[in-house]
Each structure stands twice: as C-alpha cells, then as structure tokens.
mmCIF file with all atom_site columns, C-alpha atoms in Angstrom:
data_model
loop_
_atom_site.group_PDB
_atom_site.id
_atom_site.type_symbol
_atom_site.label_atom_id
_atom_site.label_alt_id
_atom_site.label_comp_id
_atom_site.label_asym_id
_atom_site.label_entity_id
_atom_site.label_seq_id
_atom_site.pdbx_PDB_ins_code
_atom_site.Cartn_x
_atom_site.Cartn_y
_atom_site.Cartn_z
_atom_site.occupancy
_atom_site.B_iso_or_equiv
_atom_site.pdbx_formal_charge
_atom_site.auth_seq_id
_atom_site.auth_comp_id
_atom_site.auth_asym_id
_atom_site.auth_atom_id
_atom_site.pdbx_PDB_model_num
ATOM 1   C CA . UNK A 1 1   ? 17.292  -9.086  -8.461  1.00 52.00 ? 1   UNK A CA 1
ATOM 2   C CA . UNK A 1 2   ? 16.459  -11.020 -5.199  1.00 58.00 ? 2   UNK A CA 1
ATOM 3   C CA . UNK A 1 3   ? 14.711  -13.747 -4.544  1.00 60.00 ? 3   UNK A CA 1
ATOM 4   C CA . UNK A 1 4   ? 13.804  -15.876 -1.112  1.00 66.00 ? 4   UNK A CA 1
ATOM 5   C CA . UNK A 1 5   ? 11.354  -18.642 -0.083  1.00 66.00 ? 5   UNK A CA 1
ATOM 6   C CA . UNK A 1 6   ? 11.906  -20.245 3.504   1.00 70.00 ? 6   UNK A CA 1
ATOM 7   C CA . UNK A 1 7   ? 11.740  -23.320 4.540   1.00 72.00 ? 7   UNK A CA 1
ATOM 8   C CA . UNK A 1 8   ? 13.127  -26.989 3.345   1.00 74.00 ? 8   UNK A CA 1
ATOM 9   C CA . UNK A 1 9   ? 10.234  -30.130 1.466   1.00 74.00 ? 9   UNK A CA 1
ATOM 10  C CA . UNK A 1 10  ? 11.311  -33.488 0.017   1.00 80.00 ? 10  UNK A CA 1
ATOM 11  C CA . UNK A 1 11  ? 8.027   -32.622 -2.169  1.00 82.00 ? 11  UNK A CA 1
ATOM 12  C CA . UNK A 1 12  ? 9.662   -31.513 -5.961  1.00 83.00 ? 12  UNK A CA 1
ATOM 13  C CA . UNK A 1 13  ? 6.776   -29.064 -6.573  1.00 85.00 ? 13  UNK A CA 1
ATOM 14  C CA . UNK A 1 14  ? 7.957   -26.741 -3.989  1.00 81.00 ? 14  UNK A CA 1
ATOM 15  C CA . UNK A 1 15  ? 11.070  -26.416 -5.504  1.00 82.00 ? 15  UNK A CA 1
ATOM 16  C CA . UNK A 1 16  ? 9.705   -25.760 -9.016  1.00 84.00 ? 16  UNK A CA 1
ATOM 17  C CA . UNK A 1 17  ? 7.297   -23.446 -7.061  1.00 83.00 ? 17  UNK A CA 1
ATOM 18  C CA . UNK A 1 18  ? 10.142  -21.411 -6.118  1.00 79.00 ? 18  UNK A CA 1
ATOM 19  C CA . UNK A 1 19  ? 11.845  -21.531 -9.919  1.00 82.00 ? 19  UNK A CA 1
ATOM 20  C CA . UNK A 1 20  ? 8.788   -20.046 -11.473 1.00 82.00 ? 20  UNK A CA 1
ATOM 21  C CA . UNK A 1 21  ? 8.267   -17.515 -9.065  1.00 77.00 ? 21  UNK A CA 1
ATOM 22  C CA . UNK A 1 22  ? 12.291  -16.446 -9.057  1.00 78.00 ? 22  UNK A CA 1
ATOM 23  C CA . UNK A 1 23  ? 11.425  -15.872 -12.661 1.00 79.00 ? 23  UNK A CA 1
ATOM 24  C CA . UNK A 1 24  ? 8.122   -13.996 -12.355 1.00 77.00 ? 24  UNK A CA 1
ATOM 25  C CA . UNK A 1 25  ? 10.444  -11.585 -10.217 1.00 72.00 ? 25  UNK A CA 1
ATOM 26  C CA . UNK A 1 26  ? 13.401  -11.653 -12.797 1.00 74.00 ? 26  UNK A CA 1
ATOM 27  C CA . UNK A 1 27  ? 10.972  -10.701 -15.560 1.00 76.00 ? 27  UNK A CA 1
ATOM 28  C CA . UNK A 1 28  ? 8.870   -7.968  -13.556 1.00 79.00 ? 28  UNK A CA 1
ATOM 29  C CA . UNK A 1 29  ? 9.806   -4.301  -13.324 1.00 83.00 ? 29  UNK A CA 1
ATOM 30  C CA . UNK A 1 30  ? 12.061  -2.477  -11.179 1.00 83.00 ? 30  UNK A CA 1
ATOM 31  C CA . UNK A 1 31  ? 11.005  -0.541  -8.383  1.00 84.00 ? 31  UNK A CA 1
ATOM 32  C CA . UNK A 1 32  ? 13.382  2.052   -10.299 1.00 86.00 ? 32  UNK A CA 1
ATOM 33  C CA . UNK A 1 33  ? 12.164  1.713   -13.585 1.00 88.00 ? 33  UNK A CA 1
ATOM 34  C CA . UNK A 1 34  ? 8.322   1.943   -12.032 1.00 88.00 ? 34  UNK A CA 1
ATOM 35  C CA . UNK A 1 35  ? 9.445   5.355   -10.518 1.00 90.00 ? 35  UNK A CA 1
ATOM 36  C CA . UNK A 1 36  ? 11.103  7.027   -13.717 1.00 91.00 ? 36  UNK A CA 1
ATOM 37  C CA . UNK A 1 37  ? 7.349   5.838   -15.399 1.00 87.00 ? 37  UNK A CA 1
ATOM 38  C CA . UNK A 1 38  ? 5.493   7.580   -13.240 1.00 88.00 ? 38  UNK A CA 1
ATOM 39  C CA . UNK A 1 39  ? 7.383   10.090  -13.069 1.00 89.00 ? 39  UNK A CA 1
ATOM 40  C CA . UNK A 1 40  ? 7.189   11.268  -16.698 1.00 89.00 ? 40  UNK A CA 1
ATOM 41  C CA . UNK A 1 41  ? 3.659   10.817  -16.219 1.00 87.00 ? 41  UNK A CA 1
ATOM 42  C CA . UNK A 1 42  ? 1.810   11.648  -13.300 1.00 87.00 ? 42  UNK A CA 1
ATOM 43  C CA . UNK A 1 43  ? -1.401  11.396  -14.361 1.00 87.00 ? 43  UNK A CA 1
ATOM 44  C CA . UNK A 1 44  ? -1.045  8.175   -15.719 1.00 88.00 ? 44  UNK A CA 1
ATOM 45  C CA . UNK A 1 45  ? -2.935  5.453   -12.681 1.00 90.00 ? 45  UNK A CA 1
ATOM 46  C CA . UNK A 1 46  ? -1.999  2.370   -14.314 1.00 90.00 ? 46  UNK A CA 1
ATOM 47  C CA . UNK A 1 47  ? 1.703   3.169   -13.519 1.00 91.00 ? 47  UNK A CA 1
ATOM 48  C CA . UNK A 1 48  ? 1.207   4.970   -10.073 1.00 92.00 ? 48  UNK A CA 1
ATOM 49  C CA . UNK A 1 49  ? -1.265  1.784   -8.797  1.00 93.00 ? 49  UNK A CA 1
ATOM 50  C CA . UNK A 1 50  ? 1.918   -0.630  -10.673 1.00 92.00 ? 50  UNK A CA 1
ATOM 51  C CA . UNK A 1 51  ? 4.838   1.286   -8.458  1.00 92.00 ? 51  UNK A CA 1
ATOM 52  C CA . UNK A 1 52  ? 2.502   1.159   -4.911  1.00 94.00 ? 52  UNK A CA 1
ATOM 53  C CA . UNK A 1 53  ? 2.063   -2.502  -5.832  1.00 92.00 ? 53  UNK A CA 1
ATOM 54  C CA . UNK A 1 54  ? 5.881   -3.274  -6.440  1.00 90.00 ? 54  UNK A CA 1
ATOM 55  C CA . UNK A 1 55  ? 6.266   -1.326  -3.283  1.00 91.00 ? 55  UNK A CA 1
ATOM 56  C CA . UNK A 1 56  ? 4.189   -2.921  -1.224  1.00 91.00 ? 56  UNK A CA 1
ATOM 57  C CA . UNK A 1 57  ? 5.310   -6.259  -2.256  1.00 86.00 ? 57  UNK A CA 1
ATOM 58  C CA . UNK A 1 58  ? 8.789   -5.245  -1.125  1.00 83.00 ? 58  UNK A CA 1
ATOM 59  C CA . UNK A 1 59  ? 8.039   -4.381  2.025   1.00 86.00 ? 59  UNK A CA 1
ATOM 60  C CA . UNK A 1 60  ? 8.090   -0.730  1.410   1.00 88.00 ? 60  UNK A CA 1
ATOM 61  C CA . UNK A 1 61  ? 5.308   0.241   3.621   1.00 88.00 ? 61  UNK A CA 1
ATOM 62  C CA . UNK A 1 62  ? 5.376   4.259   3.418   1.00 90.00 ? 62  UNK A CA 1
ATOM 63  C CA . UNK A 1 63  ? 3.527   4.831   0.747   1.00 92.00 ? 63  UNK A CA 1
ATOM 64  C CA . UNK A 1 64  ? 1.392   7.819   1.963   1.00 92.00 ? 64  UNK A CA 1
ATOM 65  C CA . UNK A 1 65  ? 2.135   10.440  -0.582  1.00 94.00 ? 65  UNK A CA 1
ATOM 66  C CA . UNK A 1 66  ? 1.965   8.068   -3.337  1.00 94.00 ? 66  UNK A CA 1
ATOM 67  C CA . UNK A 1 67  ? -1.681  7.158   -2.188  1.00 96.00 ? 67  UNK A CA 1
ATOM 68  C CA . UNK A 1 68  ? -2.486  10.958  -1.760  1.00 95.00 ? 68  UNK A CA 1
ATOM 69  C CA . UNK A 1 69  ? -2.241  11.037  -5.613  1.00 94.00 ? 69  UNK A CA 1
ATOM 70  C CA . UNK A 1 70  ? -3.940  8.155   -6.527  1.00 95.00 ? 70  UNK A CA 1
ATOM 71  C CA . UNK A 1 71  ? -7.030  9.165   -4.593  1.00 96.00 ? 71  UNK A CA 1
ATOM 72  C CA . UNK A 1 72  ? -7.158  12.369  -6.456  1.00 94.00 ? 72  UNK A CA 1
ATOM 73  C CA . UNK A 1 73  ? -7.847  10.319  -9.492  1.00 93.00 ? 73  UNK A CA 1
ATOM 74  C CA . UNK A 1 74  ? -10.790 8.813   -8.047  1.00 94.00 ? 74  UNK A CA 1
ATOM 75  C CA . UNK A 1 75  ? -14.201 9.824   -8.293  1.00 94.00 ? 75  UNK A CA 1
ATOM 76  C CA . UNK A 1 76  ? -16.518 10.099  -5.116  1.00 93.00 ? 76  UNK A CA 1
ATOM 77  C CA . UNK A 1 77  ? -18.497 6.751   -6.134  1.00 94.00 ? 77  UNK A CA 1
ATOM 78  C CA . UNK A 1 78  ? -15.109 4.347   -5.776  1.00 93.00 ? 78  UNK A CA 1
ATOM 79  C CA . UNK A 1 79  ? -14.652 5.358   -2.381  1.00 95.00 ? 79  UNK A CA 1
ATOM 80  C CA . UNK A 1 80  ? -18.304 3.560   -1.847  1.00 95.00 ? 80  UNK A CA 1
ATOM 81  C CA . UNK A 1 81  ? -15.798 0.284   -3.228  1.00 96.00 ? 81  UNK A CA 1
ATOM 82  C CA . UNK A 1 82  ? -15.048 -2.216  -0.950  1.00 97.00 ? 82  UNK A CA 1
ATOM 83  C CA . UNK A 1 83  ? -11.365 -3.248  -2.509  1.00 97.00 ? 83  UNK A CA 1
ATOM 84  C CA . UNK A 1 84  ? -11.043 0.594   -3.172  1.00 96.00 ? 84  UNK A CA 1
ATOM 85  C CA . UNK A 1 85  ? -10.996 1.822   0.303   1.00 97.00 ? 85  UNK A CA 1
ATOM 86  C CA . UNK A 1 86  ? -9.104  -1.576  1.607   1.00 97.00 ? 86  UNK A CA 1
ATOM 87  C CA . UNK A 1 87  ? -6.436  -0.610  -0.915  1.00 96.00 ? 87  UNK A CA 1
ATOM 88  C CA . UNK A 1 88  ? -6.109  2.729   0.568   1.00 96.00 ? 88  UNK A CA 1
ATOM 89  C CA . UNK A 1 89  ? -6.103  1.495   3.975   1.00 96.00 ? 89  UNK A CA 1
ATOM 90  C CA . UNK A 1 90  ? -3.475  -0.548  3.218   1.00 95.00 ? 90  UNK A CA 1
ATOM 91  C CA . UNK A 1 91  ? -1.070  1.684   1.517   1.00 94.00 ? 91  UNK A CA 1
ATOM 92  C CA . UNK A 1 92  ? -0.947  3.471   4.565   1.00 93.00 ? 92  UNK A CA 1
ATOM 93  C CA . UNK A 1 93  ? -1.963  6.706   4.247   1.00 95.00 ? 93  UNK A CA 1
ATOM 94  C CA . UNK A 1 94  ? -1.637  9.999   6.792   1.00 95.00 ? 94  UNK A CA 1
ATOM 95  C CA . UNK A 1 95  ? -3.979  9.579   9.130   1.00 94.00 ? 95  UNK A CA 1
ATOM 96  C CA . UNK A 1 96  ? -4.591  13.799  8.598   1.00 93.00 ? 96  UNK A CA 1
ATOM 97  C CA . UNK A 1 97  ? -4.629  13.391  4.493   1.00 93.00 ? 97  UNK A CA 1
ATOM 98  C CA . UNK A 1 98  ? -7.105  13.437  2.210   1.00 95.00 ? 98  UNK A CA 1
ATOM 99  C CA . UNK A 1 99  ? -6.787  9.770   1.479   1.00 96.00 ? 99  UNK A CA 1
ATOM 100 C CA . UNK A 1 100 ? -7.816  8.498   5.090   1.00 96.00 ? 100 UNK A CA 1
ATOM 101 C CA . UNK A 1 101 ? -10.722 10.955  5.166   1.00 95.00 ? 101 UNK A CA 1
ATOM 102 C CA . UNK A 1 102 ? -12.023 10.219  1.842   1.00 96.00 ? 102 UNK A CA 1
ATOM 103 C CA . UNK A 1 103 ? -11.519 6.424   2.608   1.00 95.00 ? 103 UNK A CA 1
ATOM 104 C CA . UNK A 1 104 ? -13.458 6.976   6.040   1.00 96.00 ? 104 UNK A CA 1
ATOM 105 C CA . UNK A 1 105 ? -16.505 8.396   4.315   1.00 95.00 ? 105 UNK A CA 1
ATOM 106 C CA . UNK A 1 106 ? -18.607 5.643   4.257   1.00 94.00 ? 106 UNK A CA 1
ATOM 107 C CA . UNK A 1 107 ? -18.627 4.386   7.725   1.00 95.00 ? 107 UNK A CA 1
ATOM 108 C CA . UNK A 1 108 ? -20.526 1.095   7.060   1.00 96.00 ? 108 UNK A CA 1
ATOM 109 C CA . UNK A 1 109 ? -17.713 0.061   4.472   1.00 96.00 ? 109 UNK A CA 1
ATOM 110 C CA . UNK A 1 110 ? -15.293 0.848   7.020   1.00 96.00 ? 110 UNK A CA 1
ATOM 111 C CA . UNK A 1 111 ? -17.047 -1.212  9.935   1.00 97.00 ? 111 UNK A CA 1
ATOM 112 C CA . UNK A 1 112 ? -17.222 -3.951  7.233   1.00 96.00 ? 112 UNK A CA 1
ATOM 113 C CA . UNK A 1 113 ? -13.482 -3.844  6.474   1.00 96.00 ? 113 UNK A CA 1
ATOM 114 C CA . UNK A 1 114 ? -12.429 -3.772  10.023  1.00 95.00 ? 114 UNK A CA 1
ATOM 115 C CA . UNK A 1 115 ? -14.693 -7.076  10.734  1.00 96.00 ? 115 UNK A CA 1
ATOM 116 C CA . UNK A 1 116 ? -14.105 -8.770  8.089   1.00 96.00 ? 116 UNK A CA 1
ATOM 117 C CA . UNK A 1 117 ? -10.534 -8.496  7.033   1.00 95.00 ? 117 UNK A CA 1
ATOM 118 C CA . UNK A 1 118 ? -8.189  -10.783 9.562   1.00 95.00 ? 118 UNK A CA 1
ATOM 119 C CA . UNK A 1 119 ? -6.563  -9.421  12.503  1.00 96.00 ? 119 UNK A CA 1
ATOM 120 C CA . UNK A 1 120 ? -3.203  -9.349  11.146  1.00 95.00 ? 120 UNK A CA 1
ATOM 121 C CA . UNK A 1 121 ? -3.944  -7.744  8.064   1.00 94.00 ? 121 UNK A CA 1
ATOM 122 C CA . UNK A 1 122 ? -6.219  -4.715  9.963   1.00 94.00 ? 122 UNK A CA 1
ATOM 123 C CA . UNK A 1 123 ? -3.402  -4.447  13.035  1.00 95.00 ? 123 UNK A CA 1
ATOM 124 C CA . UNK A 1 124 ? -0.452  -4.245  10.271  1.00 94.00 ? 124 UNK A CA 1
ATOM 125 C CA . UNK A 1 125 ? -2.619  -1.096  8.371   1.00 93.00 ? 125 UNK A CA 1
ATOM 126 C CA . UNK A 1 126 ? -3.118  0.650   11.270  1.00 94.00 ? 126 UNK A CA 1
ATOM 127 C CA . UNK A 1 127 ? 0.558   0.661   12.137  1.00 95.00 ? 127 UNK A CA 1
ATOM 128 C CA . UNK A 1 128 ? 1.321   1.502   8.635   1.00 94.00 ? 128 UNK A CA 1
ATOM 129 C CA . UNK A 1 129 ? -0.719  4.113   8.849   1.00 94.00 ? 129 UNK A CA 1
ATOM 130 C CA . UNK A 1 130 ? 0.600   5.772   12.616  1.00 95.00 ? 130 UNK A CA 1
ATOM 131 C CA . UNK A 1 131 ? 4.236   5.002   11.879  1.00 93.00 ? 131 UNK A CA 1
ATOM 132 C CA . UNK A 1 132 ? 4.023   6.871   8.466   1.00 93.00 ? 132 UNK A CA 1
ATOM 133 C CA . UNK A 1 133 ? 1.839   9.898   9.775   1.00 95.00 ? 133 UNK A CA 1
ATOM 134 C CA . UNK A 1 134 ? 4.049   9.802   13.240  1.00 94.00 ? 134 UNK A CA 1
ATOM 135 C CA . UNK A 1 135 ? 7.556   9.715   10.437  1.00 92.00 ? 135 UNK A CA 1
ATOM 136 C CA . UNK A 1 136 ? 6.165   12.757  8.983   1.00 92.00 ? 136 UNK A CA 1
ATOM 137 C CA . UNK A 1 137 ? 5.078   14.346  11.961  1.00 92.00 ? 137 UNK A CA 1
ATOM 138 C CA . UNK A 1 138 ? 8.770   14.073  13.559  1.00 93.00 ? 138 UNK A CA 1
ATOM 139 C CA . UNK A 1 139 ? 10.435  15.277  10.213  1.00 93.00 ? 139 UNK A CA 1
ATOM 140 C CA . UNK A 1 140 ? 8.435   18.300  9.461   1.00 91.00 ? 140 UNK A CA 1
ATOM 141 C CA . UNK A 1 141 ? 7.982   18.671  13.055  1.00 93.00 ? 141 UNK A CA 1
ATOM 142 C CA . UNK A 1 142 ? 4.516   18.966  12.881  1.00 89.00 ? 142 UNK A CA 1
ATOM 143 C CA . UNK A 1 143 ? 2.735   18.146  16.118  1.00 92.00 ? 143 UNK A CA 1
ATOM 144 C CA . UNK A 1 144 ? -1.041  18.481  14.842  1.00 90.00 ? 144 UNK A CA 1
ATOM 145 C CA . UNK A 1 145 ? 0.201   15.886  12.203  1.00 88.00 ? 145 UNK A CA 1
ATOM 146 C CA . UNK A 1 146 ? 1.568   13.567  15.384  1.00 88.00 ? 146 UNK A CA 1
ATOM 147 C CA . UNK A 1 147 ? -1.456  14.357  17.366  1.00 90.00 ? 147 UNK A CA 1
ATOM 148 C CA . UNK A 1 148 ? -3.758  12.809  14.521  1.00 85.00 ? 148 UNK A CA 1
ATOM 149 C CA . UNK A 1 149 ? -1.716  9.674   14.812  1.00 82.00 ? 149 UNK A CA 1
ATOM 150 C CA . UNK A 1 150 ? -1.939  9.533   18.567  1.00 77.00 ? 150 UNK A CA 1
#
C-alpha cells in the first residue's frame, strides 16, 4: 500500500489530513482484489463502476474496455444523464466504440459538458480518449481505429 501528499505546513491539520487519508487507502480494496470481483461476476455494476474508480484514482487511465461493458448495462435514458455521460468521457473510451457514440447521442449534453467542465479536466479526457484508441490502433494494427482518433 502507497501513500503520498506533497508539500510541507507548520499547520497540524494537514498532517492529520494526511493520517486519515493514508488510512482510508490502507482500508480500501485492491486494485487486484477489485479485478478477481468482477471477474467472477461480470454482470455485477457495483463492482465493475468500484474497479474503474480504483483505477482511475491510480492513475490508470486506459480504461476503454472496462467502460465498453459498463455502458452495456445502461439503458438509453442514462445516457440523457449529465454525470453519466461525463463519467464515460472520462474513463476514456475508444473514440470508434460503442461507449463514445452512445455518450455523443445527445449533443446538447455534450456541448454542456465541454463548456462547463474546466479546461483541464475536458483537455485530460480527450487525451485519454486518443492515446487509448491510438494504443489500440498501433497494437491490433488497425488503421480505421487510428484514423478515428486522428
């Protein structure tokens, strides 16, 4: 288990800041453990939205065919769901899958995303979402796949 805060305070509240969250992480799941649950049962969401969670807040960024699966769980009203679609969006999906098409459907929810969410957070999607697709692209060696990320 890892744990790391930046930065230096003479304030004693950071500090026990950084305790209590040290042991938030020492008492959550395992990426691992999140896996082998959702991997004996696929069709359970709870524990497929729990592992892209974990993995997200790890830094894991490629989550693509993990998202593919959770939008086939969804039914055609969420993707009309402002934190719905954002979540997609920021998992990072192929920009040729079914979960960036299905999260593009509703074109004013997108516009609304795109202007209201910060810079930072829309610029760092996007790349999530060409540097996974482009990944793909090279390994399969797909170029309609890299063409869709271009």
């Amino acid at each position: 288990m890892f744990f790391k805060d930046y930065g230096n305070s003479a304030l004693k509240a950071k500090y026990n800041l950084m305790i209590d969250n040290a042991l938030n992480a020492l008492n959550e799941k395992p990426v691992s453990e999140l896996e082998k649950d959702y991997l004996a049962d696929k069709t359970n969401v709870v524990s497929l939205r729990k592992l892209i969670d974990k993995r997200k807040k790890l830094g894991i960024n490629n989550n693509a065919e993990l998202i593919e699966e959770y939008v086939k769980s969804l039914k055609i009203d969420d993707f009309s769901n402002y934190q719905t679609v954002l979540y997609i969006l920021e998992a990072g999906p192929h920009t040729d899958g079914n979960a960036f098409k299905f999260a593009h459907t509703n074109r004013k929810l997108i516009d609304s995303i795109y202007r209201k969410e910060p810079f930072a957070k829309r610029s760092a999607f996007n790349n999530f979402m060409i540097n996974n697709t482009m990944n793909d692209a090279i390994k399969s060696k797909n170029v309609a796949k890299a063409q869709s990320a271009a």
